[in-house]
Amino acid sequence: MPEKRPAAERRNDFHEIYGEFDQAQGQQQASRCSQCGIPYCQVHCPLGNNIPDWLMLTAEGRLQEAYEAAAATNTMPEICGRICPQDRLCEGNCVIDKGFESVSIGAVEKYITETAFAEGWVAPPKPAHERAQSVGIIGSGPAGLAAAELLRGRGYQLHVYDRYDRVGGLLVYGIPNFKLEKEVVARRHALLEEAGIRFHLNTDVGGALSFADLRRRHDALLIATGVYRAREMACAGVGLGNVVPALSYLSAANRKALGDAVPDFDSGPLDARGKEVVVVGGGDTAMDCVRTAVRQGATAVRCLYRRDRKNMPGSQREVRHAEEEGVEFLWLAAPEALLGDRVVRRVRAHRMHLGVADAEGRQLPQPLPDSHFEVPADLVIAALGFDPEDVPRLFAAPELAVSRWGTLEIDRRSMMTALDGVFAAGDIVRGASLVVWAIRDGRDVAEQMHRYLQAKAAVATAVSAAE
Ligand code: FAD
Ligand code: SF4
Ligand code: SF4
């Protein structure tokens, strides 16, 4: 990996924690690849990136070609290089990993793309010719942006609607700066605008703008609205003051870092300064919360997770970063009650053990009798995952079919919902997932929407010829 800033330094700011390869390091790292006949790294990259090819080109110093190979399958290689959980995807499946460190694929991907930006090789996706048909995309997260870029490249009139005031979805208001600095997202946004994509921000579809209006306005629509309904803790005391959902906490921190005014932030429940913080959960969102609290100046940060380290959903790399930064992990522990008068003061928890496996082979955590203990807490952050909002109700479109988890149902081949010309992609279809999967869905749905629009145009031409 490129040089990682010492924990004592990075605890005090929100900048990214890794530096960047220089040319010699980039070439040296890329030259470690053995050019496998069956590249498991590529098989386990959701985008099927042609990793061996761009590693070889980098090793040979042919960086512009390496960038073109990386960008051929990925609309945001500079973002995936930074925030993919590579230890679970490409790098975790690199054959060199067995006994040695794997090739640092993500860091090389970032190096190639940052070089391409610095050299001016990254062009806005301007189309060779314009088409009359227009596409509306609801949601400017990675799924919406990937689809917008690829459809714009094919010449469609592109309009992206988002209820937030900035483009990027969770890239901006979820993921903290120390993993992804926001200028990186703003730079992509600028390129897409330059390509002619129109962004309609502060536009809540289903609120000020109706979904039915949008359907009339565009030849096809994409719903890429993500999942935002926070799962709640099921224990006594959740209504106490200073008990907050993870995304409210992280959004406020990101807004502060962006220089926005956040009402009542200072020493309110969204600021961890001077507080003893307990984060409940074991996913990447929980890791982002604990590390944000450290940077805000919490006096102690503890993470309570009901399974053990081996069985946590978050990336092991993120846990290591958090431990280095001073976070204490209480594995196999679950909250039983939040205690306090008006605001929370302590968390009463019990120890767990892993029992028999469920139908998916995952051992179920069970409470151990008489294992109670308490930890002090002035701020409790619940990071237990997200579910979809009720999209059919929100959009007044009961025809939209949903799964038993509330995600939108689509036809697996055409990626169309139950409504003609309305497609869906990203977390709203998969449930809470990863940026790289959202990009993959955006790429796939752009292809399907293009097919649909071509067929629609052909029918319109045939009808007008017959008239
Ligand atoms: P989103 O990114 O959620 O974007 C949806 C957009 O739709 C938003 O901008 C929203 O404002 C807009 N929208 C919703 N409803 C409406 C409406 N009615 N009208 C208008 N606009 C609307 N993944 C990784 O790969 N690596 C990580 O390190 C990582 N860290 C994460 C940290 C946190 C805290 C969280 C919450 C998630 C993280 N993820 C990470 C997951 C990743 O961010 C998501 O999987 C990904 O952003 C999903 O993309 P999306 O485009 O489907 O939705
Ligand atoms: Fe690895 Fe993600 Fe890049 Fe694929 S997109 S090569 S999984 S870092
Ligand atoms: Fe190279 Fe590792 Fe991929 Fe093999 S698995 S092609 S060594 S990066």
Coordinates of C-alpha atoms in Angstrom, one line a residue, residues 202-389:
N202 CA -33.1 20.0 -4.1
T203 CA -35.8 18.3 -6.0
D204 CA -37.7 15.7 -4.0
V205 CA -39.5 13.3 -6.3
G206 CA -42.8 12.3 -4.8
G207 CA -42.8 15.6 -2.9
A208 CA -42.5 18.9 -4.8
L209 CA -42.2 17.0 -8.1
S210 CA -44.5 14.1 -8.8
F211 CA -43.4 10.8 -10.2
A212 CA -46.3 10.9 -12.7
D213 CA -45.0 14.3 -14.1
L214 CA -41.6 12.9 -14.6
R215 CA -43.0 9.9 -16.5
R216 CA -44.7 12.3 -18.8
R217 CA -41.6 14.4 -19.2
H218 CA -39.2 11.6 -20.3
D219 CA -39.0 8.7 -22.7
A220 CA -37.6 6.5 -19.9
L221 CA -37.0 6.8 -16.2
L222 CA -34.5 5.2 -13.8
I223 CA -35.1 4.9 -10.1
A224 CA -31.8 4.9 -8.3
T225 CA -32.9 6.3 -4.9
G226 CA -30.8 4.1 -2.6
V227 CA -31.9 2.8 0.9
Y228 CA -32.3 5.3 3.8
R229 CA -34.6 3.9 6.4
A230 CA -32.4 3.2 9.4
R231 CA -33.0 0.0 11.4
E232 CA -33.7 0.8 15.0
M233 CA -32.2 -0.7 18.1
A234 CA -34.6 -3.0 19.9
C235 CA -33.8 -2.2 23.5
A236 CA -35.2 -0.1 26.3
G237 CA -34.1 3.6 26.4
V238 CA -33.8 4.2 22.7
G239 CA -35.9 7.4 23.1
L240 CA -33.3 9.0 25.4
G241 CA -31.5 12.2 24.3
N242 CA -28.1 11.7 22.5
V243 CA -29.1 8.4 20.9
V244 CA -28.8 9.0 17.1
P245 CA -29.0 7.1 13.9
A246 CA -25.7 6.6 12.1
L247 CA -26.5 8.4 8.9
S248 CA -27.8 11.6 10.7
Y249 CA -24.5 11.6 12.6
L250 CA -22.3 11.0 9.5
S251 CA -24.2 13.4 7.3
A252 CA -23.8 16.2 9.9
A253 CA -20.0 15.5 10.1
N254 CA -19.7 15.6 6.3
R255 CA -21.7 18.8 6.1
K256 CA -19.4 20.4 8.7
A257 CA -16.4 19.3 6.7
L258 CA -17.9 20.8 3.6
G259 CA -18.4 24.1 5.4
D260 CA -22.2 24.0 5.7
A261 CA -24.0 25.4 8.6
V262 CA -25.3 22.5 10.8
P263 CA -27.9 23.9 13.3
D264 CA -27.1 23.1 16.9
F265 CA -24.0 21.1 16.0
D266 CA -21.6 22.3 18.6
S267 CA -21.8 20.0 21.6
G268 CA -25.2 18.8 20.5
P269 CA -26.0 15.1 19.9
L270 CA -24.3 15.1 16.5
D271 CA -20.9 16.2 17.9
A272 CA -18.8 13.7 19.7
R273 CA -16.3 16.2 21.1
G274 CA -15.7 15.5 24.8
K275 CA -18.1 12.5 24.9
E276 CA -17.8 8.9 25.7
V277 CA -19.2 7.3 22.5
V278 CA -20.7 3.9 22.0
V279 CA -21.4 2.7 18.4
V280 CA -23.7 -0.3 18.0
G281 CA -23.1 -2.4 14.9
G282 CA -20.3 -4.2 13.0
G283 CA -20.6 -3.0 9.4
D284 CA -18.7 -0.4 7.4
T285 CA -21.1 2.3 8.6
A286 CA -20.3 1.5 12.2
M287 CA -16.5 1.7 11.3
D288 CA -17.1 5.1 9.8
C289 CA -18.9 6.3 12.9
V290 CA -16.3 5.2 15.4
R291 CA -13.5 6.8 13.3
T292 CA -15.5 10.0 12.9
A293 CA -16.0 10.2 16.6
V294 CA -12.3 9.8 17.2
R295 CA -11.6 12.7 14.9
Q296 CA -14.2 14.9 16.5
G297 CA -12.4 14.6 19.8
A298 CA -14.4 12.0 21.8
T299 CA -12.8 11.0 25.1
A300 CA -13.5 7.3 24.5
V301 CA -15.0 5.4 21.5
R302 CA -16.3 1.8 21.9
C303 CA -17.9 -0.4 19.4
L304 CA -20.4 -3.0 20.5
Y305 CA -21.0 -5.9 18.1
R306 CA -23.0 -9.0 18.7
R307 CA -20.8 -11.4 16.7
D308 CA -17.1 -11.9 16.8
R309 CA -14.4 -10.2 14.7
K310 CA -14.3 -13.1 12.2
N311 CA -18.0 -12.9 11.5
M312 CA -18.5 -9.1 11.3
P313 CA -19.8 -7.7 8.0
G314 CA -17.4 -4.8 7.9
S315 CA -14.0 -4.8 6.2
Q316 CA -11.1 -6.1 8.3
R317 CA -8.9 -3.4 6.9
E318 CA -11.3 -0.8 8.3
V319 CA -11.3 -2.5 11.8
R320 CA -7.5 -2.4 11.8
H321 CA -7.5 1.4 11.0
A322 CA -10.0 1.9 13.8
E323 CA -8.0 0.0 16.3
E324 CA -4.9 1.9 15.4
E325 CA -6.8 5.1 15.9
G326 CA -7.7 4.1 19.5
V327 CA -11.2 2.5 19.1
E328 CA -12.1 -0.3 21.6
F329 CA -14.0 -3.2 20.2
L330 CA -16.4 -5.2 22.4
W331 CA -17.0 -8.3 20.4
L332 CA -19.9 -10.7 21.2
A333 CA -21.8 -8.0 23.1
A334 CA -25.2 -6.6 22.5
P335 CA -27.0 -3.7 24.2
E336 CA -29.9 -4.6 26.5
A337 CA -30.9 -1.1 27.7
L338 CA -29.8 2.5 27.4
L339 CA -29.8 4.1 30.8
G340 CA -30.0 7.7 31.8
D341 CA -32.4 10.4 33.0
R342 CA -33.2 12.6 30.0
V343 CA -30.1 11.8 28.0
V344 CA -28.2 8.6 27.8
R345 CA -25.4 8.0 30.4
R346 CA -24.7 4.3 30.2
V347 CA -25.3 1.2 28.1
R348 CA -26.2 -2.0 29.8
A349 CA -25.1 -4.9 27.6
H350 CA -24.8 -8.6 27.8
R351 CA -22.2 -11.1 26.4
M352 CA -23.2 -13.3 23.4
H353 CA -22.0 -16.6 22.0
L354 CA -22.5 -17.9 18.5
G355 CA -25.1 -20.7 18.4
V356 CA -26.3 -23.0 15.7
A357 CA -26.1 -21.8 12.1
D358 CA -29.2 -20.5 10.3
A359 CA -30.3 -21.6 6.8
E360 CA -27.6 -19.5 5.2
G361 CA -24.9 -21.1 7.4
R362 CA -24.4 -18.0 9.6
Q363 CA -24.2 -18.8 13.4
L364 CA -26.9 -17.1 15.3
P365 CA -25.7 -14.9 18.3
Q366 CA -27.4 -15.9 21.6
P367 CA -27.2 -14.0 24.9
L368 CA -25.1 -15.7 27.6
P369 CA -27.1 -15.8 30.9
D370 CA -25.8 -13.6 33.8
S371 CA -23.3 -11.8 31.6
H372 CA -24.4 -8.2 32.1
F373 CA -22.0 -5.4 32.1
E374 CA -22.2 -1.6 31.7
V375 CA -20.2 0.9 29.7
P376 CA -20.4 4.7 30.2
A377 CA -21.9 6.6 27.2
D378 CA -22.9 10.2 26.5
L379 CA -23.6 9.5 22.9
V380 CA -24.9 6.3 21.4
I381 CA -24.9 5.8 17.6
A382 CA -27.1 3.1 16.1
A383 CA -25.5 1.6 13.0
L384 CA -27.6 -1.4 12.3
G385 CA -28.2 -1.1 8.6
F386 CA -30.8 0.4 6.3
D387 CA -34.0 -0.6 4.7
P388 CA -35.7 0.9 1.7
E389 CA -38.4 3.6 2.0

